[in-house]
XYZ file of C-alpha atoms in Angstrom:
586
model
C -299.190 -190.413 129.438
C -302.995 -190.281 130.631
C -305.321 -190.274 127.761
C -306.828 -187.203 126.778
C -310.439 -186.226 127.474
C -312.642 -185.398 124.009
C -316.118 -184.835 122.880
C -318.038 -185.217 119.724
C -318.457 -181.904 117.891
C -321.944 -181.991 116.709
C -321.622 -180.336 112.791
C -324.893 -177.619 113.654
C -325.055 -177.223 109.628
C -326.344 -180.906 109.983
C -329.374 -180.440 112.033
C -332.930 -179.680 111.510
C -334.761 -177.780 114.377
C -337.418 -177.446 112.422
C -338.060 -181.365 111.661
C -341.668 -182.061 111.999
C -342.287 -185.396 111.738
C -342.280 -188.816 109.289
C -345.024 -189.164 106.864
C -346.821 -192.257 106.890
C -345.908 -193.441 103.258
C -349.014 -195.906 101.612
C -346.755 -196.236 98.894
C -346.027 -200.297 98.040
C -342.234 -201.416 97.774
C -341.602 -203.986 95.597
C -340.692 -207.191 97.980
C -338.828 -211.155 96.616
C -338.613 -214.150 98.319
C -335.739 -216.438 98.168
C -336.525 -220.192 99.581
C -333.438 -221.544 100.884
C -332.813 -225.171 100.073
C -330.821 -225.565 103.231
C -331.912 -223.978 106.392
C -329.410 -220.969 107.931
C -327.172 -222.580 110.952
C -328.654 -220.616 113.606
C -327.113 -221.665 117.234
C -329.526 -221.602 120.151
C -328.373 -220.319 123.606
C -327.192 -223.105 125.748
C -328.716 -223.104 129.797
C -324.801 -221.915 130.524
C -325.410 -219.212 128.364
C -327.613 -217.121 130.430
C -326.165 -213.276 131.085
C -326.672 -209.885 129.160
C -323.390 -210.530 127.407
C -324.077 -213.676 125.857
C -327.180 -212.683 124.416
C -325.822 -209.448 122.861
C -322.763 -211.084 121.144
C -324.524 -214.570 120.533
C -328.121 -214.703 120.597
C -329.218 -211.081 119.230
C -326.197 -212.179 116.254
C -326.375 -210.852 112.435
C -326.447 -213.854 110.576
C -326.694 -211.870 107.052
C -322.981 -210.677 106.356
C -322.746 -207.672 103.577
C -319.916 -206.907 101.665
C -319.493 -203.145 101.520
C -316.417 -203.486 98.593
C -319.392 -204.445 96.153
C -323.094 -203.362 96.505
C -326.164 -205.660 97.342
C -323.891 -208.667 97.846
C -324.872 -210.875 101.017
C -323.355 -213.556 102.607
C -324.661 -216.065 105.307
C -323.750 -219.902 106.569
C -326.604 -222.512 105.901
C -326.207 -225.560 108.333
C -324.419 -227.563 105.500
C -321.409 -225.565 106.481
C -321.720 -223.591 103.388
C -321.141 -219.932 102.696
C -323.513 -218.837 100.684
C -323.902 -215.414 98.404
C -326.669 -213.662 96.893
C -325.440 -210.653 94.376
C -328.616 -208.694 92.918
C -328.057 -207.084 89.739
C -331.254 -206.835 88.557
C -334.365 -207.520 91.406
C -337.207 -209.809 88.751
C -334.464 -212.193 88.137
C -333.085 -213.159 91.479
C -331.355 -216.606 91.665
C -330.594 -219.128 93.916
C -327.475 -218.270 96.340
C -324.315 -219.375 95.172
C -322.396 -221.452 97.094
C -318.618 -219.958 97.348
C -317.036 -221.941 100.197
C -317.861 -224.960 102.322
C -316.567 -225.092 106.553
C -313.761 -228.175 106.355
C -315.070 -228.902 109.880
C -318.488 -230.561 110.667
C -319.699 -227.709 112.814
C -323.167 -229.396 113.729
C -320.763 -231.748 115.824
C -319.194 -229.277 118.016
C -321.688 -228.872 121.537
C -320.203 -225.877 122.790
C -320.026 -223.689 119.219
C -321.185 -220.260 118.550
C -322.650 -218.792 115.627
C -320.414 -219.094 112.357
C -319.268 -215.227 111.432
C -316.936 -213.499 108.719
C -315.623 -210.035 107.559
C -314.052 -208.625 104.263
C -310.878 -206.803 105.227
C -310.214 -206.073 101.282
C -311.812 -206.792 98.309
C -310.204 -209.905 97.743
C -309.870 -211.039 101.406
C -312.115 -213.095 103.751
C -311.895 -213.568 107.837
C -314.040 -216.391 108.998
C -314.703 -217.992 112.106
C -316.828 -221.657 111.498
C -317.853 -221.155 115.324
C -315.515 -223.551 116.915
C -312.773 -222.045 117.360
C -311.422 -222.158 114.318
C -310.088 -218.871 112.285
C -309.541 -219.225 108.440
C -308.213 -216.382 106.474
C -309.367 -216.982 102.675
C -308.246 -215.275 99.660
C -311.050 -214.720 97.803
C -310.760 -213.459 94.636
C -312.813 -211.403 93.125
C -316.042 -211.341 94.570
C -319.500 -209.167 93.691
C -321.333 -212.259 91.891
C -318.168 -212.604 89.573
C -318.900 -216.535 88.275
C -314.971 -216.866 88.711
C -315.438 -216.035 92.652
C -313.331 -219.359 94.699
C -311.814 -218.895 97.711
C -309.092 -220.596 98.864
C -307.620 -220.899 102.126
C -304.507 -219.698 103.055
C -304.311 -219.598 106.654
C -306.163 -221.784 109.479
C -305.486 -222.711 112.851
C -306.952 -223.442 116.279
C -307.301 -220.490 118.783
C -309.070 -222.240 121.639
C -312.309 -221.530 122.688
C -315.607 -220.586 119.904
C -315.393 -216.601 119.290
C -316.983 -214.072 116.615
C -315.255 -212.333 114.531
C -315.630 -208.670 115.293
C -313.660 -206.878 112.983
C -310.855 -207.215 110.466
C -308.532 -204.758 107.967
C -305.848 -205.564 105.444
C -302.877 -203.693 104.450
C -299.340 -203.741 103.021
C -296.798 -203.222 105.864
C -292.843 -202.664 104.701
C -293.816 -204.970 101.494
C -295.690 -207.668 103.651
C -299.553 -208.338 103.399
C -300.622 -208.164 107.196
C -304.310 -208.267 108.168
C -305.620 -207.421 111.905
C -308.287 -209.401 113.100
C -310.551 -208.306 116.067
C -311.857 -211.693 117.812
C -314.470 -211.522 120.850
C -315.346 -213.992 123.693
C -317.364 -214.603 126.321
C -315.520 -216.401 129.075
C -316.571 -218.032 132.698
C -314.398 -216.060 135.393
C -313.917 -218.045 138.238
C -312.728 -214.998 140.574
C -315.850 -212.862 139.669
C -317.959 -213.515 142.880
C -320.043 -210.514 142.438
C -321.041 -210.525 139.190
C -322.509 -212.358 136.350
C -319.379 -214.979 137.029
C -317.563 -214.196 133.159
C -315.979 -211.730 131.380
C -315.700 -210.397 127.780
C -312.250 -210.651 126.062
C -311.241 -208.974 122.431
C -308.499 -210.277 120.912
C -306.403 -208.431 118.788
C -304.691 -210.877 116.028
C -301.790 -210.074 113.138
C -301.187 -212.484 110.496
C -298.558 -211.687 108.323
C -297.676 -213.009 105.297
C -293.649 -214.711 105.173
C -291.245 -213.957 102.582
C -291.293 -217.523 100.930
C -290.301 -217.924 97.311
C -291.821 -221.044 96.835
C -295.153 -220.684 98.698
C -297.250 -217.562 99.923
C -297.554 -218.498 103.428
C -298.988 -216.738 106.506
C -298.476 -217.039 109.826
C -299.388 -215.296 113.405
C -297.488 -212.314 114.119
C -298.745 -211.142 117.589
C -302.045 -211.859 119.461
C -302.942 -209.027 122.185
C -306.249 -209.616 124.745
C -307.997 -206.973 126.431
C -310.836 -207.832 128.665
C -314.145 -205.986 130.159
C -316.768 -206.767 131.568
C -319.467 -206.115 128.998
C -319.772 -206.624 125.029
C -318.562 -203.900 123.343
C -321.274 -201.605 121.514
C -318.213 -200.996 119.071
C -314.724 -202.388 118.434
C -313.165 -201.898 115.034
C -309.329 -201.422 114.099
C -307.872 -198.198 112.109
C -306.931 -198.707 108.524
C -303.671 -199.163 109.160
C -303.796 -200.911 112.271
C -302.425 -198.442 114.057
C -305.072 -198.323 116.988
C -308.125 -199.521 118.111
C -311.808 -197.936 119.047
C -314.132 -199.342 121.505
C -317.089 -198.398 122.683
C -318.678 -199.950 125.625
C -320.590 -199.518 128.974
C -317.315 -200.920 131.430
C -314.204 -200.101 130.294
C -311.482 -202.513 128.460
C -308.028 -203.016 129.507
C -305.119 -204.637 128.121
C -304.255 -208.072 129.845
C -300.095 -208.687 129.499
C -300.015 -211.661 130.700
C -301.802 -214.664 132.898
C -303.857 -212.857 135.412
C -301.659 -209.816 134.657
C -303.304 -206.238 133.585
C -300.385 -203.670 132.456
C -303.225 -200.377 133.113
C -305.580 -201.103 135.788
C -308.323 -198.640 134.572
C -309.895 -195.534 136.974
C -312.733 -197.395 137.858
C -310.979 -200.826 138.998
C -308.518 -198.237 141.119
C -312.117 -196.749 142.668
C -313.752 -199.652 143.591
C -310.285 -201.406 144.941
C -310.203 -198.656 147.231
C -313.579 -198.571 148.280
C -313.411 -202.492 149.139
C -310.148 -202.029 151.205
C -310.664 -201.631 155.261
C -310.115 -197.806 155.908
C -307.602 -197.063 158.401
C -309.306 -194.497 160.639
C -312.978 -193.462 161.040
C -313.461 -189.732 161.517
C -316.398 -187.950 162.634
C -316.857 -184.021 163.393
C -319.269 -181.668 165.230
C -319.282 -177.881 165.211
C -316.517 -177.720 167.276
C -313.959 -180.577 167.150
C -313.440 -183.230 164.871
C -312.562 -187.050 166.112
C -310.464 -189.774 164.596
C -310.417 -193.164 165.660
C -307.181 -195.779 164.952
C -307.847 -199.434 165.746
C -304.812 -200.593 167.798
C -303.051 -203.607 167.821
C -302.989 -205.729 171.139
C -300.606 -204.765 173.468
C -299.847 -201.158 172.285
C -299.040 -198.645 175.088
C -298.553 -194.944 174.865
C -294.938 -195.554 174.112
C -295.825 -196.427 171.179
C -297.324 -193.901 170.019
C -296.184 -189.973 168.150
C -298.800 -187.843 167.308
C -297.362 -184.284 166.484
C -300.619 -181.393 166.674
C -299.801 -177.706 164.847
C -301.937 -175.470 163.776
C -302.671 -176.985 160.438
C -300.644 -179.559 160.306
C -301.249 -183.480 162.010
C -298.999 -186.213 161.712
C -299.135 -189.574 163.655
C -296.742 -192.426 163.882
C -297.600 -196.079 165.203
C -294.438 -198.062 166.361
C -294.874 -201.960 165.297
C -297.960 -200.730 162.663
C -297.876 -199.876 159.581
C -300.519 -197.034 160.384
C -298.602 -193.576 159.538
C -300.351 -190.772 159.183
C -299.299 -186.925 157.944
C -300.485 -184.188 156.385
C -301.980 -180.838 155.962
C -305.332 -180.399 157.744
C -308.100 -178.910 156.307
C -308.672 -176.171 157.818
C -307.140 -174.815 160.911
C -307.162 -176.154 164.719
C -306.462 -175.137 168.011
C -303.416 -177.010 168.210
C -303.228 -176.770 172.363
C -306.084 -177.846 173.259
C -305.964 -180.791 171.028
C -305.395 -184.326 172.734
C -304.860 -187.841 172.018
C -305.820 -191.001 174.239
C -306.147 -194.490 174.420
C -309.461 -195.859 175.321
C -310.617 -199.251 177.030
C -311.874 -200.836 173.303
C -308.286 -200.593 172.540
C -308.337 -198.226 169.995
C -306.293 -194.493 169.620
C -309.171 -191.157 169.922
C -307.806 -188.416 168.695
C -310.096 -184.939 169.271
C -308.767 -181.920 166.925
C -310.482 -178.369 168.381
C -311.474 -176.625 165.195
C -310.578 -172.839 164.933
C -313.435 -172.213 162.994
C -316.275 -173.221 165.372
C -319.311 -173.975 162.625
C -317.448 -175.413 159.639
C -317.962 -178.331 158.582
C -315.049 -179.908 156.930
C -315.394 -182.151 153.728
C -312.280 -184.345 154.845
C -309.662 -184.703 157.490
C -305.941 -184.283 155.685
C -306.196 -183.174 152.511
C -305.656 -185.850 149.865
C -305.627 -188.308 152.532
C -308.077 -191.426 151.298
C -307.082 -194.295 153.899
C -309.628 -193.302 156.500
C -313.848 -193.173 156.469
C -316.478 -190.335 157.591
C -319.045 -191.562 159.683
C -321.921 -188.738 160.305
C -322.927 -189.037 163.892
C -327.060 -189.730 164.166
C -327.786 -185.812 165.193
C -326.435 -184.711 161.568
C -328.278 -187.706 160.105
C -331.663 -186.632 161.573
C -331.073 -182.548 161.264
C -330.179 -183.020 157.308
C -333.158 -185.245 157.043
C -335.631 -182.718 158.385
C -333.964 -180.171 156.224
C -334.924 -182.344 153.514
C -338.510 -183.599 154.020
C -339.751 -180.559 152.136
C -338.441 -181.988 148.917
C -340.073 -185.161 149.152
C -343.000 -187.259 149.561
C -344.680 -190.710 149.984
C -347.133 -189.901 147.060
C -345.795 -189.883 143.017
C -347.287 -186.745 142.764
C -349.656 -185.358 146.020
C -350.483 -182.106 144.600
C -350.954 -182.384 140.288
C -352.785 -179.079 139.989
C -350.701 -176.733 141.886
C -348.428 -174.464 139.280
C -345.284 -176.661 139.246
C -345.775 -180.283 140.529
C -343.237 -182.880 141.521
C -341.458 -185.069 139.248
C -343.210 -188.136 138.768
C -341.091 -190.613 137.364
C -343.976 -192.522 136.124
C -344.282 -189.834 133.551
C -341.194 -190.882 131.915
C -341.504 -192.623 128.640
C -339.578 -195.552 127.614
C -337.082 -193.796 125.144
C -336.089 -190.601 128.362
C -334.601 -193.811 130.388
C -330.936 -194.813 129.674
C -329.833 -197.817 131.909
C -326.147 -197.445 130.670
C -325.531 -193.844 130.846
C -321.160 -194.262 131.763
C -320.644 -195.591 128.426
C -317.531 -194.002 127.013
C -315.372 -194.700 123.908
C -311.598 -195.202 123.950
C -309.163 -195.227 121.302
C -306.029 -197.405 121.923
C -302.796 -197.393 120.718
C -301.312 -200.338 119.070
C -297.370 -199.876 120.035
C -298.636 -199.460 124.259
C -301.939 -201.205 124.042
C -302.645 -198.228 125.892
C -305.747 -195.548 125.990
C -304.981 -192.706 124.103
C -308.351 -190.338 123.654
C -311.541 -190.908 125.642
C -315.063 -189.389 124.940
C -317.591 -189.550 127.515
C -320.777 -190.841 125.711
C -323.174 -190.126 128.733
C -326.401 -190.512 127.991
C -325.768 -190.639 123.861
C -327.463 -193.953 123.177
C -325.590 -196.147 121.038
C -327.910 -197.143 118.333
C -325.932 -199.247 115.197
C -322.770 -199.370 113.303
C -322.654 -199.380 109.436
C -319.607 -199.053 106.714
C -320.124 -195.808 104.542
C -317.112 -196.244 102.762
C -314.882 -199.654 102.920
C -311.473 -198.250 103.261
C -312.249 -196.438 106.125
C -313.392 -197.560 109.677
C -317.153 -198.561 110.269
C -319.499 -195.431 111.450
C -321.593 -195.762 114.411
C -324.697 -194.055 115.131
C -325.551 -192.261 119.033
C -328.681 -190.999 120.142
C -328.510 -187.103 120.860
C -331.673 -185.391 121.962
C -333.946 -186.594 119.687
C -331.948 -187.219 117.161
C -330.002 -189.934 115.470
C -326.339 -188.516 114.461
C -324.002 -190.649 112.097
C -320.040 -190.373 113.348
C -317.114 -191.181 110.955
C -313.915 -192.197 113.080
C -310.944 -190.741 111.307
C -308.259 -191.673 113.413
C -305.316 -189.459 111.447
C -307.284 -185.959 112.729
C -306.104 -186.332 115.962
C -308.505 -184.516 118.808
C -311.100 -184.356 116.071
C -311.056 -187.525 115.073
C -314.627 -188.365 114.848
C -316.720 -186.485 112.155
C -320.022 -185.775 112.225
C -321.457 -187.163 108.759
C -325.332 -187.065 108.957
C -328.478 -186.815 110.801
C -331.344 -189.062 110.856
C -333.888 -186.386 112.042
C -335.935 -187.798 115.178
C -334.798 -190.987 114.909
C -333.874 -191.183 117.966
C -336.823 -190.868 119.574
C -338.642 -192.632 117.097
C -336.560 -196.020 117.699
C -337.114 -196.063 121.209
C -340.929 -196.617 121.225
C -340.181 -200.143 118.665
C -339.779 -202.213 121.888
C -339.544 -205.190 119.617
C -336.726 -204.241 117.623
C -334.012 -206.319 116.615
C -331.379 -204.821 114.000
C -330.816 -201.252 113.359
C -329.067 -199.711 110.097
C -328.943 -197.396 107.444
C -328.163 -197.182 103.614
C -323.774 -196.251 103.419
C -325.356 -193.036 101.381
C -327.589 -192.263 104.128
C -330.869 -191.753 102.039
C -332.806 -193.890 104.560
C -332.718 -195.802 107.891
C -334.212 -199.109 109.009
C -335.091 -201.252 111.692
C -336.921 -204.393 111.834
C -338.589 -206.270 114.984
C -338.270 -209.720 115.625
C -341.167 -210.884 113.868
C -342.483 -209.673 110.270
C -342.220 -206.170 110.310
C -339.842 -203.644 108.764
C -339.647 -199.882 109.447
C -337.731 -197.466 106.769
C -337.463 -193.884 107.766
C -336.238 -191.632 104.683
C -334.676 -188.646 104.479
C -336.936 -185.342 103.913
C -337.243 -184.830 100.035
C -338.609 -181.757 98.500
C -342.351 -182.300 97.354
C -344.123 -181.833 94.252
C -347.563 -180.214 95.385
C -347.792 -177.148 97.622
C -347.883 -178.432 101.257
C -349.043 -175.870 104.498
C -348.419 -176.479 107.836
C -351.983 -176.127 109.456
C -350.825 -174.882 113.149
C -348.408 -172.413 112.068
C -349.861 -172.122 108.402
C -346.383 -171.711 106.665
C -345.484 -173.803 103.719
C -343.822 -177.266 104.030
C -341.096 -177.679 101.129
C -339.964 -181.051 102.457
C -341.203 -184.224 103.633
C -339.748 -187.416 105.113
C -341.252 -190.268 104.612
C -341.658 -193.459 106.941
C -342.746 -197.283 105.328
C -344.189 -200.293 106.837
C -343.359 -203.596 105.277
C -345.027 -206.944 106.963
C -342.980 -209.850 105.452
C -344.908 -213.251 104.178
C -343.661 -215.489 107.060
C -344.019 -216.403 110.939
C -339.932 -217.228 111.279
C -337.855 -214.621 113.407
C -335.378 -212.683 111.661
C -332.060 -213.458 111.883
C -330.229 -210.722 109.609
C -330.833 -207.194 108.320
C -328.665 -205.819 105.893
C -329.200 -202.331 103.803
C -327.151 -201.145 100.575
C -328.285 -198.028 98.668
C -330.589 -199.494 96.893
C -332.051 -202.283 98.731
C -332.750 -204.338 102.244
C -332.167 -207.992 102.630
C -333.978 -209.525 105.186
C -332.671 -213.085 106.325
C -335.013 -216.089 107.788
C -334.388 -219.679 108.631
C -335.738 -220.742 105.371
C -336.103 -217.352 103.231
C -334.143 -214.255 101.925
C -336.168 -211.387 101.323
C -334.889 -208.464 99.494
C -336.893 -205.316 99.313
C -336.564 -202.201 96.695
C -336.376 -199.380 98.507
C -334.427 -196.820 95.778
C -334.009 -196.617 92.618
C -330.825 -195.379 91.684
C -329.292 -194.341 88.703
């Protein structure tokens, strides 16, 4: 069954055409620093490590993990090995991070590792990868600061090469405890010669717990691969593990086997076709229409059947697998139509349209073996046609009424590079896709958890805007919600060249971004204001205002993660943790 073809249904109750702008906000926010005894284990690109794709799932990597069962609580990997946690309670007595688990492996001894990653499936469940290769799946207890927190290993094992985890769920399947990881790599593929020479491959992993009196054990139930050719802007698993969501510029499919695909995807099919030799070449004046069959050597008129009706062709090649039928386009004059086989040893067929003038757009309808060569005449008449429109100069003539395009008028944030990025929800049982939207030019932005038992939301670019989309697999067709709007963030993001991380609060009271040096951005949501307020163009009154914040952090390091709860941000350094108050809330 071919997956069916949705769209996002913008909520209109959600959106503010009358949004001004953000408020530069003078206002100080209260801002602690952490020192860090041990420095976080940041991994460096490697020279081997050099496309787009390694440097979006690797070297652009969140190393500050939150924990959206239990508010302001952090997580991160020091180079120690250890897991660390900071829980804030109460901001002007901030201690050290506690350490909660230590990596059994030395992971400073591995060359080829990755950056050490983890994800809380439940509230009492860890997934974490120490970068090697390893996967451990911890039971942790209960977390949120809780000074009983340990976490103890039930599950580890050796998948091969070092992966991220992506994404990971836990439920309670026919009275067994299963959790569904999401694992992603970046792999060197020999038999790309035209591209960046790898490919991206998720991995879709059950572990199940086994019915064992004696001792809870837990083992692999089934391990599924899909590859693409770029990292995924989003990949998460449904609640109940019932399907998967990805979103990402070149489409994912589901590898069977070794070198085996079960769905070869549209665009594979395309560009197959486009690569293979075509059959025929066909070209066409006003009045007749010629096709051209390369001939093997040796071939005589005997060999050939070529059957002419008014708007019908067929043609048979004896010894060749050349066989061609079907209806024609548009009709011919059948008798005067006439086959023969020239000296370059190759079969001419001319076809005497009925309809001198016409130009057809192909030869038998359906028929994509063969290729239409426009002969030079066309080439130069549709050129002169066309001069008109165009010109050697951006822009010759700026002060007539309506001048040309200039594309050097564009700003930064009107150009979208990846603009056939679509999202695809597969289904666990076929591995197959099941609903496809079309993101176009809908920029993906970030991803953030709103509410833990339900998938993560991710945030696209419409217009101006920045709209917030709950995936809710259970509504079928409409099975992404619009939630909220961040009122011209959209455009606002795209002039912060330097940006790094993107997010928002899970209440969505604010967004933030922060650039790769120093400075964070929060962009609040408008708030009705105390004094009377008047718009001085249009000179009605402004009842709301939103409000955007600068912060410039106390160090030269680069950031390496940027969380956001409710009530706070946590910015994560090399050798600090910063954590800002940006609400207060009751």
């Amino acid at each position: 069954m071919e997956a069916a073809n949705c769209s996002l249904q913008v909520n209109r109750q959600l959106l503010d055409p009358k949004f001004e702008s953000y408020k530069l906000s003078l206002d100080p926010l209260p801002c602690y620093t952490l020192q860090l005894d041990s420095a976080v284990a940041e991994v460096k690109l490697r020279d081997d490590q050099y496309t787009l794709d390694h440097m979006r799932a690797f070297g652009m990597y969140n190393y500050l993990h939150c924990d959206p069962w239990y508010q302001d609580s952090v997580y991160f990997v020091d180079q120690l090995g250890r897991v660390l946690n900071l829980h804030v309670t109460l901001d002007t007595t901030l201690g050290k991070p506690n350490e909660v688990f230590r990596l059994p492996t030395d992971v400073n001894a591995c060359d080829t590792r990755v950056c050490a990653s983890m994800h809380f499936p439940s509230s009492s469940w860890a997934t974490v990868s120490d970068g090697t290769g390893r996967l451990y799946l911890i039971r942790t207890g209960s977390r949120g600061g809780s000074s009983s927190e340990k976490w103890e290993i039930m599950f580890n094992k050796e998948l091969g090469d070092p992966f991220v985890v992506q994404h990971s769920v836990s439920f309670i399947n026919s009275d067994l405890h299963t959790i569904e990881l999401l694992l992603l790599w970046v792999e060197k593929d020999e038999s790309d010669l035209k591209g960046s020479g790898f490919h991206v491959s998720l991995e879709w992993v059950s572990i199940t717990s086994v019915n064992n009196t004696n001792d809870e054990k837990y083992e692999i139930l089934k391990r599924r691969v899909m590859n693409g050719k770029s990292v995924p802007h989003y990949a998460a698993i449904e609640s109940g593990g019932n399907g998967l969501m990805i979103a990402s510029y070149k489409p994912f499919t589901y590898k069977s086997g070794e070198g085996s695909h079960i769905e070869e995807s549209e665009e594979e099919k395309m560009e197959e076709d486009e690569n293979r030799d075509p059959v025929y070449i066909w070209q066409q004046t006003v009045e007749d229409l010629t096709v051209t069959v390369p001939l093997s050597e040796g071939s005589a008129k005997e060999d050939v059947e070529a059957t002419f009706s008014p708007s019908h062709f067929s043609l048979q090649l004896k010894g060749q697998a050349i066989a061609l039928s079907g209806p024609l386009h548009a009709a011919i004059d059948h008798e005067s139509s006439t086959w023969a086989i020239k000296d370059s040893g190759s079969l001419e067929v001319t076809l005497m349209k009925k309809d001198e003038g016409l130009m057809w757009p192909e030869f038998i309808v359906g028929d994509k073996q063969g290729k239409y060569v426009m002969n030079p005449d066309q080439s130069a008449a549709i050129a002169d046609g066309l001069m008109h429109l165009t010109s050697e100069d951006l822009n010759p003539d700026p002060d007539k009424e309506q001048p040309a395009c200039n594309a050097q008028e564009l700003e930064e944030c009107d150009i979208l590079l990846e603009d056939s990025t679509s999202l695809c929800r597969f289904s666990s049982s076929s591995m197959k896709a099941t609903h496809v939207v079309n993101l176009g030019s809908n920029q993906y932005l970030f991803s953030v958890v709103a509410s833990p038992e339900e998938m993560p939301c991710f945030c696209l670019r419409h217009d101006v805007d920045a709209l917030l989309w709950q995936p809710r697999a259970a509504q079928g067709d409409s099975m992404w919600e619009h939630i909220a709007t961040f009122n011209a963030l959209g455009y606002v993001q795209a002039s912060k060249q330097d940006k790094k991380f993107f997010t928002c609060a899970p209440n969505y009271s604010y967004a933030a971004l922060c650039e790769c040096l120093r400075r964070v951005f929060i962009y609040r949501q408008p708030t009705p204001v105390a004094t009377v307020l008047y718009n001085r163009k249009e000179g009605r009154q402004v009842g709301q205002v939103a409000k955007q914040q600068v912060i410039s952090l106390e160090t030269n390091e680069p950031i390496l993660g940027f969380q956001a709860s409710n009530e706070r941000l946590f910015v994560l350094t090399s050798k600090n943790l910063f954590v800002v108050k940006v609400n207060s809330v009751e």
